[in-house]
mmCIF file of C-alpha atoms in Angstrom:
data_model
loop_
_atom_site.group_PDB
_atom_site.id
_atom_site.type_symbol
_atom_site.label_atom_id
_atom_site.label_comp_id
_atom_site.label_asym_id
_atom_site.label_seq_id
_atom_site.Cartn_x
_atom_site.Cartn_y
_atom_site.Cartn_z
ATOM 1 C CA UNK A 5 120.870 49.795 64.981
ATOM 2 C CA UNK A 6 124.367 49.274 63.576
ATOM 3 C CA UNK A 7 126.203 52.452 64.537
ATOM 4 C CA UNK A 8 129.607 52.513 66.189
ATOM 5 C CA UNK A 9 131.320 54.863 68.596
ATOM 6 C CA UNK A 10 134.917 55.014 69.778
ATOM 7 C CA UNK A 11 134.944 55.771 73.521
ATOM 8 C CA UNK A 12 138.317 57.210 74.580
ATOM 9 C CA UNK A 13 139.242 54.142 76.644
ATOM 10 C CA UNK A 14 138.457 51.844 73.710
ATOM 11 C CA UNK A 15 140.325 54.036 71.210
ATOM 12 C CA UNK A 16 143.345 54.040 73.518
ATOM 13 C CA UNK A 17 143.218 50.244 73.761
ATOM 14 C CA UNK A 18 143.119 49.985 69.962
ATOM 15 C CA UNK A 19 146.043 52.375 69.558
ATOM 16 C CA UNK A 20 148.199 50.548 72.103
ATOM 17 C CA UNK A 21 147.591 47.255 70.293
ATOM 18 C CA UNK A 22 148.088 48.757 66.826
ATOM 19 C CA UNK A 23 144.507 47.829 65.938
ATOM 20 C CA UNK A 24 143.138 51.287 65.164
ATOM 21 C CA UNK A 25 141.668 51.449 61.655
ATOM 22 C CA UNK A 26 141.757 54.551 59.415
ATOM 23 C CA UNK A 27 137.990 55.040 59.657
ATOM 24 C CA UNK A 28 138.408 55.846 63.337
ATOM 25 C CA UNK A 29 141.072 58.509 62.904
ATOM 26 C CA UNK A 30 139.684 61.713 64.317
ATOM 27 C CA UNK A 31 136.402 60.176 65.467
ATOM 28 C CA UNK A 32 134.505 62.467 67.799
ATOM 29 C CA UNK A 33 131.091 62.880 69.322
ATOM 30 C CA UNK A 34 130.612 66.057 67.289
ATOM 31 C CA UNK A 35 131.384 64.293 64.000
ATOM 32 C CA UNK A 36 129.005 61.473 64.875
ATOM 33 C CA UNK A 37 126.156 63.900 65.493
ATOM 34 C CA UNK A 38 127.052 65.856 62.358
ATOM 35 C CA UNK A 39 126.775 62.647 60.352
ATOM 36 C CA UNK A 40 123.364 61.907 61.830
ATOM 37 C CA UNK A 41 122.084 65.429 61.217
ATOM 38 C CA UNK A 42 123.310 65.485 57.618
ATOM 39 C CA UNK A 43 121.367 62.352 56.695
ATOM 40 C CA UNK A 44 118.300 62.922 58.854
ATOM 41 C CA UNK A 45 118.924 60.242 61.481
ATOM 42 C CA UNK A 46 116.840 60.880 64.594
ATOM 43 C CA UNK A 47 118.416 58.220 66.807
ATOM 44 C CA UNK A 48 121.295 55.738 66.688
ATOM 45 C CA UNK A 49 121.801 52.744 68.958
ATOM 46 C CA UNK A 50 125.528 52.821 69.616
ATOM 47 C CA UNK A 51 128.017 50.009 70.145
ATOM 48 C CA UNK A 52 131.743 49.389 70.015
ATOM 49 C CA UNK A 53 132.868 47.318 67.083
ATOM 50 C CA UNK A 54 135.175 44.347 66.646
ATOM 51 C CA UNK A 55 137.499 43.333 68.306
ATOM 52 C CA UNK A 56 135.356 44.392 71.253
ATOM 53 C CA UNK A 57 136.934 44.626 74.707
ATOM 54 C CA UNK A 58 138.512 41.201 75.249
ATOM 55 C CA UNK A 59 142.273 40.828 74.801
ATOM 56 C CA UNK A 60 142.922 37.859 77.071
ATOM 57 C CA UNK A 61 142.781 39.520 80.492
ATOM 58 C CA UNK A 62 139.408 39.288 82.271
ATOM 59 C CA UNK A 63 140.057 42.145 84.695
ATOM 60 C CA UNK A 64 141.083 44.532 81.927
ATOM 61 C CA UNK A 65 138.155 43.464 79.772
ATOM 62 C CA UNK A 66 135.724 44.183 82.614
ATOM 63 C CA UNK A 67 137.222 47.629 83.132
ATOM 64 C CA UNK A 68 137.148 48.450 79.433
ATOM 65 C CA UNK A 69 133.539 47.303 79.034
ATOM 66 C CA UNK A 70 132.514 49.453 81.990
ATOM 67 C CA UNK A 71 134.351 52.484 80.595
ATOM 68 C CA UNK A 72 132.694 52.044 77.192
ATOM 69 C CA UNK A 73 129.232 51.698 78.698
ATOM 70 C CA UNK A 74 129.639 54.674 81.016
ATOM 71 C CA UNK A 75 130.780 56.753 78.049
ATOM 72 C CA UNK A 76 127.758 55.664 76.002
ATOM 73 C CA UNK A 77 125.480 56.565 78.908
ATOM 74 C CA UNK A 78 127.034 60.036 79.142
ATOM 75 C CA UNK A 79 126.619 60.465 75.373
ATOM 76 C CA UNK A 80 122.948 59.596 75.686
ATOM 77 C CA UNK A 81 122.511 61.919 78.699
ATOM 78 C CA UNK A 82 124.122 64.808 76.805
ATOM 79 C CA UNK A 83 121.909 64.225 73.749
ATOM 80 C CA UNK A 84 118.540 62.946 74.950
ATOM 81 C CA UNK A 85 116.512 61.039 72.367
ATOM 82 C CA UNK A 86 119.456 60.922 69.918
ATOM 83 C CA UNK A 87 121.226 57.822 71.200
ATOM 84 C CA UNK A 88 120.503 54.399 72.615
ATOM 85 C CA UNK A 89 122.941 51.814 73.923
ATOM 86 C CA UNK A 90 123.921 48.273 73.032
ATOM 87 C CA UNK A 91 126.219 47.673 75.989
ATOM 88 C CA UNK A 92 129.651 46.048 75.708
ATOM 89 C CA UNK A 93 130.379 42.947 77.791
ATOM 90 C CA UNK A 94 133.684 41.194 78.618
ATOM 91 C CA UNK A 95 132.908 37.900 76.908
ATOM 92 C CA UNK A 96 134.059 35.126 77.137
ATOM 93 C CA UNK A 97 134.337 35.975 80.857
ATOM 94 C CA UNK A 98 130.950 34.610 81.965
ATOM 95 C CA UNK A 99 130.900 36.049 85.499
ATOM 96 C CA UNK A 100 132.111 39.440 84.324
ATOM 97 C CA UNK A 101 129.535 39.444 81.545
ATOM 98 C CA UNK A 102 126.676 38.630 83.911
ATOM 99 C CA UNK A 103 127.765 41.454 86.200
ATOM 100 C CA UNK A 104 127.997 43.939 83.313
ATOM 101 C CA UNK A 105 124.585 42.892 81.985
ATOM 102 C CA UNK A 106 123.069 43.685 85.366
ATOM 103 C CA UNK A 107 124.850 47.046 85.517
ATOM 104 C CA UNK A 108 124.036 48.009 81.944
ATOM 105 C CA UNK A 109 120.363 47.076 82.041
ATOM 106 C CA UNK A 110 119.495 47.922 85.636
ATOM 107 C CA UNK A 111 121.656 50.987 86.263
ATOM 108 C CA UNK A 112 122.307 52.500 82.846
ATOM 109 C CA UNK A 113 118.991 51.384 81.331
ATOM 110 C CA UNK A 114 120.722 50.235 78.148
ATOM 111 C CA UNK A 115 118.476 49.137 75.298
ATOM 112 C CA UNK A 116 120.282 45.849 74.841
ATOM 113 C CA UNK A 117 123.561 43.962 74.954
ATOM 114 C CA UNK A 118 126.122 43.685 72.146
ATOM 115 C CA UNK A 119 128.063 40.501 71.410
ATOM 116 C CA UNK A 120 130.555 39.359 68.814
ATOM 117 C CA UNK A 121 129.861 36.370 66.585
ATOM 118 C CA UNK A 122 132.708 34.360 68.137
ATOM 119 C CA UNK A 123 135.068 34.311 71.089
ATOM 120 C CA UNK A 124 138.281 32.343 70.626
ATOM 121 C CA UNK A 125 137.119 28.887 69.486
ATOM 122 C CA UNK A 126 133.408 29.229 70.301
ATOM 123 C CA UNK A 127 130.577 30.937 68.462
ATOM 124 C CA UNK A 128 127.606 32.866 69.745
ATOM 125 C CA UNK A 129 124.990 30.379 70.884
ATOM 126 C CA UNK A 130 127.563 27.851 72.120
ATOM 127 C CA UNK A 131 126.444 25.892 75.216
ATOM 128 C CA UNK A 132 129.436 27.323 77.092
ATOM 129 C CA UNK A 133 127.662 30.681 77.024
ATOM 130 C CA UNK A 134 124.341 29.287 78.290
ATOM 131 C CA UNK A 135 124.420 31.139 81.655
ATOM 132 C CA UNK A 136 124.591 34.454 79.817
ATOM 133 C CA UNK A 137 121.863 33.546 77.348
ATOM 134 C CA UNK A 138 119.649 32.168 80.130
ATOM 135 C CA UNK A 139 119.949 35.434 82.050
ATOM 136 C CA UNK A 140 119.100 37.511 79.009
ATOM 137 C CA UNK A 141 116.223 35.214 78.114
ATOM 138 C CA UNK A 142 114.915 35.627 81.657
ATOM 139 C CA UNK A 143 115.100 39.387 81.168
ATOM 140 C CA UNK A 144 113.443 39.052 77.740
ATOM 141 C CA UNK A 145 116.426 40.989 76.473
ATOM 142 C CA UNK A 146 117.427 42.593 73.203
ATOM 143 C CA UNK A 147 120.724 41.258 71.800
ATOM 144 C CA UNK A 148 122.809 42.669 68.956
ATOM 145 C CA UNK A 149 125.446 40.424 67.341
ATOM 146 C CA UNK A 150 128.330 41.933 65.370
ATOM 147 C CA UNK A 151 130.815 39.897 63.323
ATOM 148 C CA UNK A 152 134.477 39.425 63.976
ATOM 149 C CA UNK A 153 137.167 37.198 62.495
ATOM 150 C CA UNK A 154 137.490 33.853 64.253
ATOM 151 C CA UNK A 155 140.914 32.684 65.368
ATOM 152 C CA UNK A 156 140.663 29.777 62.946
ATOM 153 C CA UNK A 157 140.262 31.949 59.887
ATOM 154 C CA UNK A 158 142.859 34.696 59.939
ATOM 155 C CA UNK A 159 145.194 35.091 56.984
ATOM 156 C CA UNK A 160 143.528 32.420 54.864
ATOM 157 C CA UNK A 161 143.436 34.435 51.645
ATOM 158 C CA UNK A 162 146.515 36.510 50.802
ATOM 159 C CA UNK A 163 145.824 40.101 49.769
ATOM 160 C CA UNK A 164 142.162 39.875 50.824
ATOM 161 C CA UNK A 165 141.142 41.615 54.034
ATOM 162 C CA UNK A 166 139.461 39.203 56.458
ATOM 163 C CA UNK A 167 136.355 41.381 56.746
ATOM 164 C CA UNK A 168 135.638 40.901 53.030
ATOM 165 C CA UNK A 169 134.691 37.246 53.524
ATOM 166 C CA UNK A 170 135.093 36.280 57.148
ATOM 167 C CA UNK A 171 132.576 38.715 58.629
ATOM 168 C CA UNK A 172 129.816 37.141 56.567
ATOM 169 C CA UNK A 173 131.121 33.658 57.295
ATOM 170 C CA UNK A 174 131.348 34.254 61.047
ATOM 171 C CA UNK A 175 127.842 35.696 61.159
ATOM 172 C CA UNK A 176 126.593 32.604 59.346
ATOM 173 C CA UNK A 177 128.398 30.321 61.798
ATOM 174 C CA UNK A 178 126.901 32.201 64.732
ATOM 175 C CA UNK A 179 123.397 31.867 63.313
ATOM 176 C CA UNK A 180 123.976 28.165 62.635
ATOM 177 C CA UNK A 181 125.287 27.584 66.167
ATOM 178 C CA UNK A 182 122.317 29.421 67.642
ATOM 179 C CA UNK A 183 119.840 27.377 65.645
ATOM 180 C CA UNK A 184 121.420 23.926 65.545
ATOM 181 C CA UNK A 185 122.969 24.137 69.011
ATOM 182 C CA UNK A 186 119.511 24.569 70.476
ATOM 183 C CA UNK A 187 119.952 28.070 71.888
ATOM 184 C CA UNK A 188 117.133 29.541 69.818
ATOM 185 C CA UNK A 189 114.646 27.058 71.252
ATOM 186 C CA UNK A 190 116.025 27.340 74.796
ATOM 187 C CA UNK A 191 115.727 31.134 74.701
ATOM 188 C CA UNK A 192 112.394 31.913 73.071
ATOM 189 C CA UNK A 193 112.149 35.336 74.735
ATOM 190 C CA UNK A 194 115.433 36.665 73.360
ATOM 191 C CA UNK A 195 115.238 39.180 70.536
ATOM 192 C CA UNK A 196 118.324 38.647 68.355
ATOM 193 C CA UNK A 197 119.679 41.104 65.777
ATOM 194 C CA UNK A 198 122.339 39.834 63.362
ATOM 195 C CA UNK A 199 124.438 42.226 61.296
ATOM 196 C CA UNK A 200 124.942 42.649 57.557
ATOM 197 C CA UNK A 201 121.747 41.004 56.389
ATOM 198 C CA UNK A 202 122.576 37.750 58.142
ATOM 199 C CA UNK A 203 125.929 37.303 56.433
ATOM 200 C CA UNK A 204 125.827 34.376 54.002
ATOM 201 C CA UNK A 205 122.850 32.718 55.697
ATOM 202 C CA UNK A 206 120.278 33.674 53.027
ATOM 203 C CA UNK A 207 122.541 32.230 50.327
ATOM 204 C CA UNK A 208 123.029 28.901 52.124
ATOM 205 C CA UNK A 209 119.450 28.778 53.357
ATOM 206 C CA UNK A 210 118.688 25.554 51.523
ATOM 207 C CA UNK A 211 121.553 23.835 53.330
ATOM 208 C CA UNK A 212 120.137 25.033 56.651
ATOM 209 C CA UNK A 213 116.814 23.446 55.795
ATOM 210 C CA UNK A 214 118.421 20.200 54.646
ATOM 211 C CA UNK A 215 120.505 20.001 57.816
ATOM 212 C CA UNK A 216 117.396 20.567 59.924
ATOM 213 C CA UNK A 217 115.888 17.387 58.468
ATOM 214 C CA UNK A 218 118.652 15.192 59.852
ATOM 215 C CA UNK A 219 117.859 13.148 62.962
ATOM 216 C CA UNK A 220 118.490 15.021 66.181
ATOM 217 C CA UNK A 221 118.264 18.484 64.645
ATOM 218 C CA UNK A 222 115.511 20.948 65.342
ATOM 219 C CA UNK A 223 112.687 20.959 62.808
ATOM 220 C CA UNK A 224 112.020 24.626 63.649
ATOM 221 C CA UNK A 225 114.894 26.165 61.704
ATOM 222 C CA UNK A 226 112.595 28.168 59.437
ATOM 223 C CA UNK A 227 110.647 29.513 62.407
ATOM 224 C CA UNK A 228 113.860 30.520 64.204
ATOM 225 C CA UNK A 229 115.428 32.221 61.201
ATOM 226 C CA UNK A 230 112.220 34.127 60.490
ATOM 227 C CA UNK A 231 112.107 35.292 64.091
ATOM 228 C CA UNK A 232 115.585 36.839 64.134
ATOM 229 C CA UNK A 233 116.211 40.438 63.067
ATOM 230 C CA UNK A 234 118.803 41.457 60.463
ATOM 231 C CA UNK A 235 120.293 44.871 59.700
ATOM 232 C CA UNK A 236 121.051 46.480 56.360
ATOM 233 C CA UNK A 237 124.672 47.526 56.942
ATOM 234 C CA UNK A 238 126.830 46.546 53.932
ATOM 235 C CA UNK A 239 123.837 44.617 52.574
ATOM 236 C CA UNK A 240 121.393 47.249 51.312
ATOM 237 C CA UNK A 241 121.764 46.669 47.556
ATOM 238 C CA UNK A 242 119.483 44.365 45.576
ATOM 239 C CA UNK A 243 121.232 40.939 45.670
ATOM 240 C CA UNK A 244 121.554 40.552 49.465
ATOM 241 C CA UNK A 245 118.191 42.200 50.157
ATOM 242 C CA UNK A 246 116.412 40.025 47.603
ATOM 243 C CA UNK A 247 117.912 36.929 49.180
ATOM 244 C CA UNK A 248 117.079 38.033 52.734
ATOM 245 C CA UNK A 249 113.475 38.786 51.775
ATOM 246 C CA UNK A 250 113.077 35.201 50.631
ATOM 247 C CA UNK A 251 113.864 34.104 54.200
ATOM 248 C CA UNK A 252 112.249 36.725 56.439
ATOM 249 C CA UNK A 253 109.363 39.208 56.271
ATOM 250 C CA UNK A 254 110.118 42.913 55.984
ATOM 251 C CA UNK A 255 109.196 43.285 59.659
ATOM 252 C CA UNK A 256 112.502 41.583 60.597
ATOM 253 C CA UNK A 257 114.791 43.956 58.661
ATOM 254 C CA UNK A 258 116.316 46.909 60.541
ATOM 255 C CA UNK A 259 118.199 49.973 59.322
ATOM 256 C CA UNK A 260 121.942 49.858 59.981
ATOM 257 C CA UNK A 261 124.829 51.789 58.444
ATOM 258 C CA UNK A 262 128.047 50.565 60.122
ATOM 259 C CA UNK A 263 129.070 54.177 60.800
ATOM 260 C CA UNK A 264 131.835 55.347 60.439
ATOM 261 C CA UNK A 265 132.384 52.775 57.673
ATOM 262 C CA UNK A 266 129.066 53.664 56.047
ATOM 263 C CA UNK A 267 126.560 56.506 56.091
ATOM 264 C CA UNK A 268 122.809 56.628 56.511
ATOM 265 C CA UNK A 269 122.417 58.603 53.296
ATOM 266 C CA UNK A 270 124.181 55.925 51.257
ATOM 267 C CA UNK A 271 122.225 53.054 52.815
ATOM 268 C CA UNK A 272 118.913 54.866 52.371
ATOM 269 C CA UNK A 273 119.689 55.505 48.709
ATOM 270 C CA UNK A 274 120.721 51.889 48.161
ATOM 271 C CA UNK A 275 117.489 50.607 49.681
ATOM 272 C CA UNK A 276 115.421 52.839 47.404
ATOM 273 C CA UNK A 277 117.429 51.999 44.304
ATOM 274 C CA UNK A 278 117.392 48.261 44.994
ATOM 275 C CA UNK A 279 113.802 47.924 43.818
ATOM 276 C CA UNK A 280 113.211 45.383 46.586
ATOM 277 C CA UNK A 281 110.935 47.542 48.765
ATOM 278 C CA UNK A 282 107.987 49.861 48.252
ATOM 279 C CA UNK A 283 107.909 53.119 50.190
ATOM 280 C CA UNK A 284 105.775 51.749 53.009
ATOM 281 C CA UNK A 285 108.273 48.935 53.487
ATOM 282 C CA UNK A 286 111.222 51.342 53.390
ATOM 283 C CA UNK A 287 109.597 53.368 56.159
ATOM 284 C CA UNK A 288 109.251 50.193 58.204
ATOM 285 C CA UNK A 289 112.900 49.269 57.640
ATOM 286 C CA UNK A 290 114.225 52.766 58.320
ATOM 287 C CA UNK A 291 112.549 53.184 61.683
ATOM 288 C CA UNK A 292 109.134 51.554 62.122
ATOM 289 C CA UNK A 293 110.369 48.027 62.730
ATOM 290 C CA UNK A 294 112.872 49.046 65.379
ATOM 291 C CA UNK A 295 110.445 51.431 67.105
ATOM 292 C CA UNK A 296 108.104 48.463 67.484
ATOM 293 C CA UNK A 297 110.915 46.208 68.680
ATOM 294 C CA UNK A 298 112.231 48.785 71.154
ATOM 295 C CA UNK A 299 108.775 49.462 72.546
ATOM 296 C CA UNK A 300 108.427 45.740 73.192
ATOM 297 C CA UNK A 301 111.851 45.580 74.831
ATOM 298 C CA UNK A 302 110.992 48.451 77.172
ATOM 299 C CA UNK A 303 107.756 46.759 78.074
ATOM 300 C CA UNK A 304 109.543 43.489 78.753
ATOM 301 C CA UNK A 305 112.172 45.110 81.004
ATOM 302 C CA UNK A 306 109.464 46.905 82.959
#
């Protein structure tokens, strides 16, 4: 569920802004399929990664999101049963995002919608994004949330890449905003997937529970956190998986690799060597849990 592609329009946008990372050099459809075949991956649900499609201009963001989604749809059409789609949206442009959700789900039949953990000074789950969340809740939609680096937190630690710390921190902030801002309770029919094992959430879980006990906060934090889904990308070794398993059942853990930054073979080996799961549970994580989730999403859209 955490597998990235570089549509030509997106790659061009990254190059023009000097944002292209080495992992994307030479990316191609053929290499992506070769990677899947080598490690025995039957299907990947594709998305574009951070920084997404928003660079301050709503019109350009709408065009780039559409180009990315049309490319993903062509990729799926060319390789039936090998790919699914988490569609890009031009957040924080609310109207543009609502329009792209309708196009992606109704016309392209995307599996779900991809978001970043934050947009400018607001995090996923913020009340400002309520129209988007309400629409997806109405559709009983599947939502995938990928981290980025918030504007507040760039360049804080010299000589340390932001993704080392800030991706986990931003994921944790997004989960906190979703829970304590009330979005989780307002959108009970949303199915939310958070990346990288939930970031730092399992490690600050006790603070979540303590905060939930304060007046005015939801008492259902545990229920909400246990209802979210979390992928294994960059979190498949024992410490993060042990922590996550103390918060959620195995049914809420999904297989993700962060390709091209990671490979399915490496993540699969890490899960087996972690000692956290038995083989039945590994099978559930590797594909059973998402097959069940996707079957439910298809039923809900129908």
